[in-house]
Coordinates of C-alpha atoms in Angstrom, one line a residue:
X1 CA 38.8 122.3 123.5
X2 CA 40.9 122.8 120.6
X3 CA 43.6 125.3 120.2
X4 CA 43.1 128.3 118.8
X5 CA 44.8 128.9 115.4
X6 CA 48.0 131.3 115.4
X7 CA 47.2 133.9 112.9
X8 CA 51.0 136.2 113.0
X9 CA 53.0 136.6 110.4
X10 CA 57.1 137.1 110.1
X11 CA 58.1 139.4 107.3
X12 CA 55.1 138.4 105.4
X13 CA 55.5 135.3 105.9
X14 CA 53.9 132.4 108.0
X15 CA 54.7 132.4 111.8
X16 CA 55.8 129.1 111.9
X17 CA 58.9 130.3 109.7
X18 CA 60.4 131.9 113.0
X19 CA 60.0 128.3 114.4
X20 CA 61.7 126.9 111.8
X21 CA 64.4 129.3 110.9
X22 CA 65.3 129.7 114.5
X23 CA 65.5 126.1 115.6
X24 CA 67.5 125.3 112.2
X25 CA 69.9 128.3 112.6
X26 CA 71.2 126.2 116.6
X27 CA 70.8 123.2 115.1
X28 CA 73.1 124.2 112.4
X29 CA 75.7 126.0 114.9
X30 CA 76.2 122.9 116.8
X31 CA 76.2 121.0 113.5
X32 CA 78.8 122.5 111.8
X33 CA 80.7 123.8 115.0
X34 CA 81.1 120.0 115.8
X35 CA 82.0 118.9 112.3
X36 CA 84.6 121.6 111.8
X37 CA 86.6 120.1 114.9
X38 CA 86.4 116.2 113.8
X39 CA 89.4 115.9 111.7
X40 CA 91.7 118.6 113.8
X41 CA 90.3 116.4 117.4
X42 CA 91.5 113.1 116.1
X43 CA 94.5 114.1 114.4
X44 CA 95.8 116.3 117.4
X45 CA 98.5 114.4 119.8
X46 CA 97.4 112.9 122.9
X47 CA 99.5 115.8 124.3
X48 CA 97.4 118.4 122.8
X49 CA 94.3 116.8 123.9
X50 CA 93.2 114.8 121.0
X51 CA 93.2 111.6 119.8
X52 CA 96.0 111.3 117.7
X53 CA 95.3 109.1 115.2
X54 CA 96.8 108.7 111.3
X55 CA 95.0 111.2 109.3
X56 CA 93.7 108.4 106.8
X57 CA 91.8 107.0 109.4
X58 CA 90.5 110.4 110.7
X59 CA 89.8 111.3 107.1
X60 CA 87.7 107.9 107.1
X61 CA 86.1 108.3 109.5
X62 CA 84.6 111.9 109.0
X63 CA 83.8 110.7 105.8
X64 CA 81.6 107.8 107.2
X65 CA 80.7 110.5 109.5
X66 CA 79.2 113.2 106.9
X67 CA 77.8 110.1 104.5
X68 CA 76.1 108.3 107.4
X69 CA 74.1 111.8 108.5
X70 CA 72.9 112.6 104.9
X71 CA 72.3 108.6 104.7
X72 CA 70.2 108.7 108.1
X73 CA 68.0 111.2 106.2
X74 CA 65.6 108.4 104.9
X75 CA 64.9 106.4 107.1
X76 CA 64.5 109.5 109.1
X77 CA 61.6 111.2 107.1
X78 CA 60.2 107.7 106.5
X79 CA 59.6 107.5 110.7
X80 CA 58.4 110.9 110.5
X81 CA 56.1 110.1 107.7
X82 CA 54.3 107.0 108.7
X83 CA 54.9 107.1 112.4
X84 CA 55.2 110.1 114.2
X85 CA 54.8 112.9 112.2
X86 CA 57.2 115.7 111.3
X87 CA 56.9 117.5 114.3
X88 CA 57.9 115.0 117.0
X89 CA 60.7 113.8 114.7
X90 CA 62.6 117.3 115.1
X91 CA 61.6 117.4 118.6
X92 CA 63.7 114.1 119.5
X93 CA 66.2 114.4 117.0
X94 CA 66.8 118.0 118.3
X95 CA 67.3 116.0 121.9
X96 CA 69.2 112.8 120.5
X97 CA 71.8 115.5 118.9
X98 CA 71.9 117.6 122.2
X99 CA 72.9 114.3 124.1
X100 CA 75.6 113.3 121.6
X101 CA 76.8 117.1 122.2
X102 CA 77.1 115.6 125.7
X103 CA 78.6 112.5 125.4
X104 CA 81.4 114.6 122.8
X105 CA 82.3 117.1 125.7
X106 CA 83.6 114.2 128.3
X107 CA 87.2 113.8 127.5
X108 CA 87.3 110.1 127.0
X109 CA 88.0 108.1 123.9
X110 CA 84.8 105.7 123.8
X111 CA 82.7 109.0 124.7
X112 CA 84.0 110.6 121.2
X113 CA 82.3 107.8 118.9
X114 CA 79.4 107.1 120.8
X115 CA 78.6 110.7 121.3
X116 CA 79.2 110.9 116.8
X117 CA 76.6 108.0 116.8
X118 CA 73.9 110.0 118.7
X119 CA 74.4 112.8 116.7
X120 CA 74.4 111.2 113.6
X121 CA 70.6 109.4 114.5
X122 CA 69.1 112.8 115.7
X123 CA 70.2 114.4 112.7
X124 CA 68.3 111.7 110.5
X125 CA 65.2 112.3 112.3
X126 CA 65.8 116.2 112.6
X127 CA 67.1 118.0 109.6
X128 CA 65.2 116.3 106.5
X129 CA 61.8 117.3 108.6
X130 CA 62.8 120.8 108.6
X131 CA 62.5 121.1 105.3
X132 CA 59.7 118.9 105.0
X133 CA 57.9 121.5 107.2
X134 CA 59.0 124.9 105.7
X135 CA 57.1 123.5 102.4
X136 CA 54.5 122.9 104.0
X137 CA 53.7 125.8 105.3
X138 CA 52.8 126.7 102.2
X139 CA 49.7 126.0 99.9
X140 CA 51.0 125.0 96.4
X141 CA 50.4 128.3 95.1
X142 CA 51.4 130.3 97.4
X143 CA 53.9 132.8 95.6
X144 CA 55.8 133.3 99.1
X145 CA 57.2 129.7 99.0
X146 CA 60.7 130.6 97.1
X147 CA 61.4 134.0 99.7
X148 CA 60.4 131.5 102.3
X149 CA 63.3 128.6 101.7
X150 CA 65.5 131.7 100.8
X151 CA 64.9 132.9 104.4
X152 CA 65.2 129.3 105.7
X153 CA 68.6 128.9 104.0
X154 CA 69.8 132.0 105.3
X155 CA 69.1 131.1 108.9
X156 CA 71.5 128.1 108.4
X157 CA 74.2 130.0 107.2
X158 CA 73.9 132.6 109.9
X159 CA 74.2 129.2 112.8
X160 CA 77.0 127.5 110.7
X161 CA 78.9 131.3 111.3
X162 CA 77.9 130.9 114.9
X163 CA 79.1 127.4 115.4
X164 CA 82.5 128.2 113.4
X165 CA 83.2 131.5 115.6
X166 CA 82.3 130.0 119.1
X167 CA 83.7 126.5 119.0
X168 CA 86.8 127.2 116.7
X169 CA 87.7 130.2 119.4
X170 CA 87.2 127.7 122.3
X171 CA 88.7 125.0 120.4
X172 CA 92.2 126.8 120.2
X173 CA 91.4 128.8 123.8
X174 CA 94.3 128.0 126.2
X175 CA 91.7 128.0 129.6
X176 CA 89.0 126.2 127.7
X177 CA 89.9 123.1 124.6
X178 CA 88.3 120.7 122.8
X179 CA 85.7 119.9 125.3
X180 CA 84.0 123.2 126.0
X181 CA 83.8 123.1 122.5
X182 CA 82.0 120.6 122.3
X183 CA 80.0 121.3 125.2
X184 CA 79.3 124.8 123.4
X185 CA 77.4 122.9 120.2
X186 CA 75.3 121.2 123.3
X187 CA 74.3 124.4 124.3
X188 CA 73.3 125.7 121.0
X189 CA 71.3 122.8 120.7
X190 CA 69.2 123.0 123.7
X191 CA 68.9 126.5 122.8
X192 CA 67.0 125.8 119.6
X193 CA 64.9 123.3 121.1
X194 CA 63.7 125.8 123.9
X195 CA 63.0 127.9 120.9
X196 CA 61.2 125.1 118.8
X197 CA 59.2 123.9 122.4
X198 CA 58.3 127.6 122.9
X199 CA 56.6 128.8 119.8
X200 CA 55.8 125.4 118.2
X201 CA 52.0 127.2 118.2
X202 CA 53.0 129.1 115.3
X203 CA 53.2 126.0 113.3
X204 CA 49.3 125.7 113.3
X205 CA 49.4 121.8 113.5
X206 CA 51.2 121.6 110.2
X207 CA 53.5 118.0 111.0
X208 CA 51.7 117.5 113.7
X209 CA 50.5 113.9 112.8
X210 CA 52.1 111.5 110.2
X211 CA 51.5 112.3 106.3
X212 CA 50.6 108.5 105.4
X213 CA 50.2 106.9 109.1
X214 CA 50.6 103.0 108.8
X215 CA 47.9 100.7 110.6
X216 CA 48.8 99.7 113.9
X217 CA 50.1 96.6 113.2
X218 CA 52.1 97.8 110.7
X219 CA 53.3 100.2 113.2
X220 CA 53.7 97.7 115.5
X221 CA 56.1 95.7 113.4
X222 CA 58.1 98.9 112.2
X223 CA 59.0 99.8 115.5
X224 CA 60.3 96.2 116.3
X225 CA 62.6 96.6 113.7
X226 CA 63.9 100.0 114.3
X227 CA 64.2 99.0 117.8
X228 CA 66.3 95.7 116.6
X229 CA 68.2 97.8 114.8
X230 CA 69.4 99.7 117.7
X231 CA 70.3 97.1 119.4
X232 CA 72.1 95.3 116.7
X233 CA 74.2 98.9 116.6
X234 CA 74.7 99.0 120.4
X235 CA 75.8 95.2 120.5
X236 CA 78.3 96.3 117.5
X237 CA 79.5 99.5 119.2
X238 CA 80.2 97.2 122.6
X239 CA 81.8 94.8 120.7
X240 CA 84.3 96.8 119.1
X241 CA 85.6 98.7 122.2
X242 CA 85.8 95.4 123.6
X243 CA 88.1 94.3 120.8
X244 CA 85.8 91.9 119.9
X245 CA 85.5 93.2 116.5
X246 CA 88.0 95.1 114.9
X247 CA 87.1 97.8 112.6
X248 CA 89.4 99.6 109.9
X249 CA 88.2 102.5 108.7
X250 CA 89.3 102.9 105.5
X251 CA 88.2 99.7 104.7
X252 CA 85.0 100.4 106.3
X253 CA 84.7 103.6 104.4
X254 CA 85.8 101.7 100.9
X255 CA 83.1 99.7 101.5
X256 CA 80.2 101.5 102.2
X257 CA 80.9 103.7 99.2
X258 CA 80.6 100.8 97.2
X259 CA 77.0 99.7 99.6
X260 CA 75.2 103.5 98.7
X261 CA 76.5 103.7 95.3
X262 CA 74.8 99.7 94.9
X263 CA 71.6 100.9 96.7
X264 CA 71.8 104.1 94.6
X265 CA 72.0 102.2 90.7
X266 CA 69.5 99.5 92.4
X267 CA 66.7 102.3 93.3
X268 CA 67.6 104.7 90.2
X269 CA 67.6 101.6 87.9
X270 CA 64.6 100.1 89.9
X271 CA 62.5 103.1 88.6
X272 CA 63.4 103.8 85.4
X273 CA 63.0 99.8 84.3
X274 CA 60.1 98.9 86.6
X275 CA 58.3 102.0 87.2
X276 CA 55.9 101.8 83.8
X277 CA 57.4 105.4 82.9
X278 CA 56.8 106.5 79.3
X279 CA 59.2 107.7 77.0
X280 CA 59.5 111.3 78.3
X281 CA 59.8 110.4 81.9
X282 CA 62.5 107.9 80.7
X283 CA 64.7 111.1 79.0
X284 CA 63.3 113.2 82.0
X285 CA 65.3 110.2 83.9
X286 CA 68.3 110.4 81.9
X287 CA 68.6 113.8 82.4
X288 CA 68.8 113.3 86.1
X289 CA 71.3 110.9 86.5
X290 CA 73.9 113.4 84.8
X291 CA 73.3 115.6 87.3
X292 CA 73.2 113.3 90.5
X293 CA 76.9 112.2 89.1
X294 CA 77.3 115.9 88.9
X295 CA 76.4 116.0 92.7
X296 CA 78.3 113.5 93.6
X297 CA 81.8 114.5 92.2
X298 CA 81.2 117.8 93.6
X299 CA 80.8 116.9 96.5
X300 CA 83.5 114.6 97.2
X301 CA 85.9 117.7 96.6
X302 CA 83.1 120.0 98.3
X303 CA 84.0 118.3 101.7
X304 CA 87.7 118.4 101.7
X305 CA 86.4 121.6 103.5
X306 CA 86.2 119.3 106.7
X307 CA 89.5 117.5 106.0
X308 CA 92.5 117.8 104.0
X309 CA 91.7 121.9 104.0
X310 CA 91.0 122.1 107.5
X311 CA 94.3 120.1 108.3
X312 CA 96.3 122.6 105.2
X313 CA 94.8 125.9 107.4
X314 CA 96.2 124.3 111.1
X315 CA 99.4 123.0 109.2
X316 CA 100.9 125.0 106.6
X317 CA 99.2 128.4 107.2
X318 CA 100.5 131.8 108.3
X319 CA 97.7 132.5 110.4
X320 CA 99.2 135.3 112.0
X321 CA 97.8 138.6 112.0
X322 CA 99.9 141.0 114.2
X323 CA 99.5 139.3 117.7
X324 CA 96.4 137.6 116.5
X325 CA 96.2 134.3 115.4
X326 CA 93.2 133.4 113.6
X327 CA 91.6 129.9 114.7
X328 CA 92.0 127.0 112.4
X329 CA 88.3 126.4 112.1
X330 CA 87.5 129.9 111.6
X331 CA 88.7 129.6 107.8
X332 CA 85.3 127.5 107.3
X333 CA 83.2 130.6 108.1
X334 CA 84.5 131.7 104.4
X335 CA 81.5 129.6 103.0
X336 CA 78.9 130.9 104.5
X337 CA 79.9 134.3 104.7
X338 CA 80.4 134.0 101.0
X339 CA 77.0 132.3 100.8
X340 CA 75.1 135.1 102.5
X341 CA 77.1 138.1 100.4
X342 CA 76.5 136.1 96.8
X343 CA 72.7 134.1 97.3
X344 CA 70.9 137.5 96.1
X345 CA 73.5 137.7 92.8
X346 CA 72.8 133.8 91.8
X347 CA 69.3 133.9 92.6
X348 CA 69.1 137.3 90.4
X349 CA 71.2 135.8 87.6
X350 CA 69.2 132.6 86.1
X351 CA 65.8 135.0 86.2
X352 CA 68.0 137.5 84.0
X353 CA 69.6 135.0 81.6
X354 CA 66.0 133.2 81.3
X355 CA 64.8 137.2 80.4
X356 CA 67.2 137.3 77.4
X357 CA 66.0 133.5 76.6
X358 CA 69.5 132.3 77.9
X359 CA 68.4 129.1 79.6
X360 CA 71.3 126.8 80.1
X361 CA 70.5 122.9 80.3
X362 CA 71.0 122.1 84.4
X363 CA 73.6 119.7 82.6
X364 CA 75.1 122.4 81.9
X365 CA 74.9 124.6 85.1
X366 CA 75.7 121.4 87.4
X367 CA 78.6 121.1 85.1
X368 CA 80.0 124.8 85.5
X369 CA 79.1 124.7 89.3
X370 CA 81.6 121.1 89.3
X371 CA 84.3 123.1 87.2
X372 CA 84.4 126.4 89.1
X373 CA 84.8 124.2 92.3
X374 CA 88.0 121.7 90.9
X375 CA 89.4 125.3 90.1
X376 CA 89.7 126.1 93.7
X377 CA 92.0 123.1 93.7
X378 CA 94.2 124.5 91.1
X379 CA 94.9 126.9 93.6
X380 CA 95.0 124.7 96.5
X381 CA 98.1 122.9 93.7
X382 CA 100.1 126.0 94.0
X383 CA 99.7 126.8 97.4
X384 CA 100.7 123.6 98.3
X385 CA 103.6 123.8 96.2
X386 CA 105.0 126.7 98.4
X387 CA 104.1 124.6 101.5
X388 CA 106.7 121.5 100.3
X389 CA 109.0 124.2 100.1
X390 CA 109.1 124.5 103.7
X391 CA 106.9 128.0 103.4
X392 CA 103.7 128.7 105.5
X393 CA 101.5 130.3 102.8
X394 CA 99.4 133.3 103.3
X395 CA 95.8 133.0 104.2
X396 CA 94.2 134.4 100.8
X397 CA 94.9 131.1 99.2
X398 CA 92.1 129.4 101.2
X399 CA 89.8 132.7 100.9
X400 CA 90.4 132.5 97.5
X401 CA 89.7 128.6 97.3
X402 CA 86.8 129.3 99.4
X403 CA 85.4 131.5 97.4
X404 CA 85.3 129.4 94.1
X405 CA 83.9 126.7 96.2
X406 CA 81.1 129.0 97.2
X407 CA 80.3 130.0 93.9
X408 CA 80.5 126.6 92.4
X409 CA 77.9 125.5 95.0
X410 CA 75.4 128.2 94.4
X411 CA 75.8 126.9 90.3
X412 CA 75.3 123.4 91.7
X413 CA 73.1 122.9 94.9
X414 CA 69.8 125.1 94.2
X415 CA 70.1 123.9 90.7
X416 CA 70.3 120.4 90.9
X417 CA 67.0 120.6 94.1
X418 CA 65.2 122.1 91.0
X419 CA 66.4 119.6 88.6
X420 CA 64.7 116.5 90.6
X421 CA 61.5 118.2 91.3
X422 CA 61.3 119.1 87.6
X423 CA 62.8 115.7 86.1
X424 CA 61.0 112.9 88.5
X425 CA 58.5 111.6 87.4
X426 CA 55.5 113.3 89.7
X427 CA 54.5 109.2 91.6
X428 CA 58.3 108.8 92.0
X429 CA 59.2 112.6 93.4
X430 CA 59.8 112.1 97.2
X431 CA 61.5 108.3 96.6
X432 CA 63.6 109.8 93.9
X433 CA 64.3 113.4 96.2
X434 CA 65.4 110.7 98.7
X435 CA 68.1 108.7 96.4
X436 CA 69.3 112.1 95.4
X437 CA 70.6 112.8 99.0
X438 CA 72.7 109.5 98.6
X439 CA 74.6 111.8 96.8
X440 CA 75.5 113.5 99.4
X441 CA 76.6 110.3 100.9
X442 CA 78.4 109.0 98.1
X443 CA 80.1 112.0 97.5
X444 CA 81.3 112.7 101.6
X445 CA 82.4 109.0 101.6
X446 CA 84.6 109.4 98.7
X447 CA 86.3 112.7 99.9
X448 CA 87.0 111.2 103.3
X449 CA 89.0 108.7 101.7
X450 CA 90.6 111.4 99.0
X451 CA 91.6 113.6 102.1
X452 CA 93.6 110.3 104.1
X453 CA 96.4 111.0 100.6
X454 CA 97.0 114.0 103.1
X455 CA 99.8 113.2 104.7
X456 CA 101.5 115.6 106.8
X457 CA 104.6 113.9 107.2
X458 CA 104.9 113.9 103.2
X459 CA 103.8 117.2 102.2
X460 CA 105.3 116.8 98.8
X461 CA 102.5 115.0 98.0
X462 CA 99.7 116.9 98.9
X463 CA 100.1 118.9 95.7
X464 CA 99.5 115.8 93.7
X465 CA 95.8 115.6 95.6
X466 CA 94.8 118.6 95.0
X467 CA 95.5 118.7 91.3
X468 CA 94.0 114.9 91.0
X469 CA 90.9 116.1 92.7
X470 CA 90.9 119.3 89.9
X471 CA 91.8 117.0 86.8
X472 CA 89.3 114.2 87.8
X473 CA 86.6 117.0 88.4
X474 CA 86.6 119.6 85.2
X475 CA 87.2 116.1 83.5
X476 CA 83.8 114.9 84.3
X477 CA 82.2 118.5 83.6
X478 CA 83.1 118.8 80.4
X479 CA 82.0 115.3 79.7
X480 CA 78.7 116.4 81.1
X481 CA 78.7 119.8 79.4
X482 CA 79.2 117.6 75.6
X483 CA 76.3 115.4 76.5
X484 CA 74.0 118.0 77.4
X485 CA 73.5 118.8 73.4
X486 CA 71.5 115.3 74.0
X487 CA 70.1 116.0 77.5
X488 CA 69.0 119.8 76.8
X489 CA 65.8 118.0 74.5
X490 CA 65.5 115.3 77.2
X491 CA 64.7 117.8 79.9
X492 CA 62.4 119.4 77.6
X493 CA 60.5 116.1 77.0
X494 CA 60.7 115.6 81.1
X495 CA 58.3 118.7 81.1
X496 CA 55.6 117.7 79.5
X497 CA 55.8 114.2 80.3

């Protein structure tokens, strides 16, 4: 007998949003609870609980940490996909996360990078079938679609607050620590899948089953090799804390930049000369490569957020407020509280310009949202400047660096999403949706090793990153806003390829 269909609507929209938005919002407090505490954990003494490691390594490390979860992204829709549908993939991912939660929260130091390995698979499988799901939802001309994701995107904003608040309190508590912490983004987890089990109905089937389901022996033969893959990964993980294999992981880092940037010009390059595009999909191309470089150098400063800032707020911060000290981590909320109070201004702002046929190339845009980003760096440059002095700095420096980060994301992010549904070539869409994540990858890689220049023990320096970071950055947006009097006819051409 088959189900009956769920027929309820949330705010207008389709029930299965709740689903969604709810599961997301946990996912994304034990997401970003856990990431805010990487650096701090494994830079803190063995004393204070942590791991005490050299701050270039930790930097490394979270960088390979951030990277390889955006990375795990494709392979992760791909199993979804052609194997076992969208559905099931947030369903174990949402469990493979909740158990590296787990492993995180026993104090021991093999438990801390086994437990970042487990979170960074169920992420793959999880997060980029979220998405997947909210659209479709939706028929194709369904005028709700754009509230919907702006819903959606709210509800991760509202976890990441969640996640910084809980675990950055318990991080810093004296009767709890670093492992209730991380115990706490466990709970959150299995919160959001008790959710998601609950009122999976509401979805109506949609992910249910695979999108393009492979033939049995070819699903036979991909889940050999995802299951060799495991393997190979737990033989590599035994090996190295058996000392087996040693592992450096700057070097590591340094060189799997240099693997997603290879696989990124192989695939770009892959479709532009093989793909049988015609001339208009070719500038439609060209177009989009500006603004995945864009993506990239933005978000290699993006993510100091993580690292070299996080370590500047626990360092060289007055974080005194009467008796009150505010947590290290809680500095992070900035973002998405900022996110939350300026989303309705952005998403107001293009609609108006476009009204008063002001349409700036999303050259251009990515461009500004690069250089209003580095400029929270020129901050960071003076602030840090008063640090080598031997002064702990007042907070606003951050809330002010936070805030120009903020807005340069909301010029950048929404945009450049736009930008590849608009400039791919319609057969190439998804593949090319998926080499603009490496991005992401590239870009977290990078800042990791950008953040190990932070060196506590040499705080001269730190002024000198933060002004490289802003220099490099506006350099490469002004470059891109000069060559978008070129692009701005290429994306016009991209239209009506």
């Amino acid at each position: 007998m088959n189900k009956p269909e769920y027929t309820g609507t949330w705010f207008g929209q389709p029930g299965g949003l709740l689903t969604l938005f709810t599961t997301e919002m946990w996912e994304r407090m034990s997401y970003y609870g856990m990431r805010m505490m990487l650096v701090l954990f494994m830079t803190a003494s063995l004393q204070e609980g942590g791991l005490g490691i050299t701050v270039a390594s930790a930097a490394a490390i979270y960088g390979l940490y951030t990277g390889a979860v955006y990375f795990m992204g494709l392979p992760g829709g791909w199993i979804a996909d052609r194997l076992i549908g969208g559905q099931s993939a947030i369903w174990y991912g949402g469990i493979i996360i909740m158990c590296g939660h787990i492993i995180l929260a026993i104090p021991h130091d093999a438990s801390f990078f086994i437990g970042l390995i487990f979170v960074v698979l169920g992420t793959g499988l999880l997060k980029p079938n979220m998405s997947s799901l909210v659209g479709q939802l939706y028929a194709d001309n369904d005028d709700r679609r754009d509230a919907g994701f702006a819903i959606y995107y709210m509800g991760i904003n509202i976890g990441s607050l969640i996640g910084y608040t809980v675990c950055g309190y318990l991080m810093e508590s004296d009767s709890y620590g670093w492992h209730w912490a991380f115990g706490a983004a466990a709970v959150g987890m299995a919160i959001g899948l008790v959710i998601y089990k609950k009122t999976t109905p509401r979805l109506n089937g949609v992910g249910a089953e695979p999108t393009h389901p492979m033939s049995s022996n070819g699903q036979k033969i991909s889940w050999m090799v995802i299951v060799a893959g495991l393997v190979a990964l737990a033989a590599v993980t035994a090996m190295t804390f058996a000392g087996t294999i040693v592992i450096d992981p700057v070097s590591l880092a340094e060189s799997t930049a240099v693997v997603f940037t290879l696989v990124f010009i192989a695939y770009f390059g892959g479709i532009y000369f093989l793909g049988n595009l015609n001339e208009n999909e070719k500038k439609g191309m060209g177009a989009l490569l500006l603004v995945c470089i864009a993506s990239t150098c933005f978000f290699s400063g993006f993510e100091q957020a993580g690292s070299s800032l996080n370590l500047f707020a626990r360092d060289y911060t007055d974080r005194m407020i009467g008796s009150f000290e505010i947590p290290t981590g809680w500095f992070q909320s900035l973002n998405s509280i900022f996110i939350i109070a300026l989303s309705p201004f952005f998403a107001a702002l293009w609609v108006n310009l476009a009204k008063k046929m002001i349409s700036p190339s999303y050259s251009v845009k990515t461009a500004l949202g690069l250089i209003i980003m580095a400029t929270g760096f020129i901050v960071m440059f003076f602030a840090a400047q008063y640090a080598a002095s031997g002064l702990k700095v007042a907070p606003y420096w951050l809330v002010a660096t936070y805030f120009l980060h903020t807005v340069g994301e909301l010029c950048l992010s929404p945009v450049a999403l736009s930008a590849v549904s608009k400039l791919s070539p319609k057969r190439f869409s998804g593949q090319l949706m998926g080499v603009f994540v490496l991005t992401y990858s590239m870009g977290s890689i990078i800042s990791g090793l950008l953040a190990g220049n932070f060196d506590p023990n040499n705080v001269e320096q730190i002024p000198a990153l933060y002004i490289q970071i802003s220099l490099f950055s506006i350099g490469i947006g002004i470059v891109l806003v000069l060559l978008s009097f070129k692009t701005k006819s290429w994306e016009k051409a991209a239209e009506v390829k």
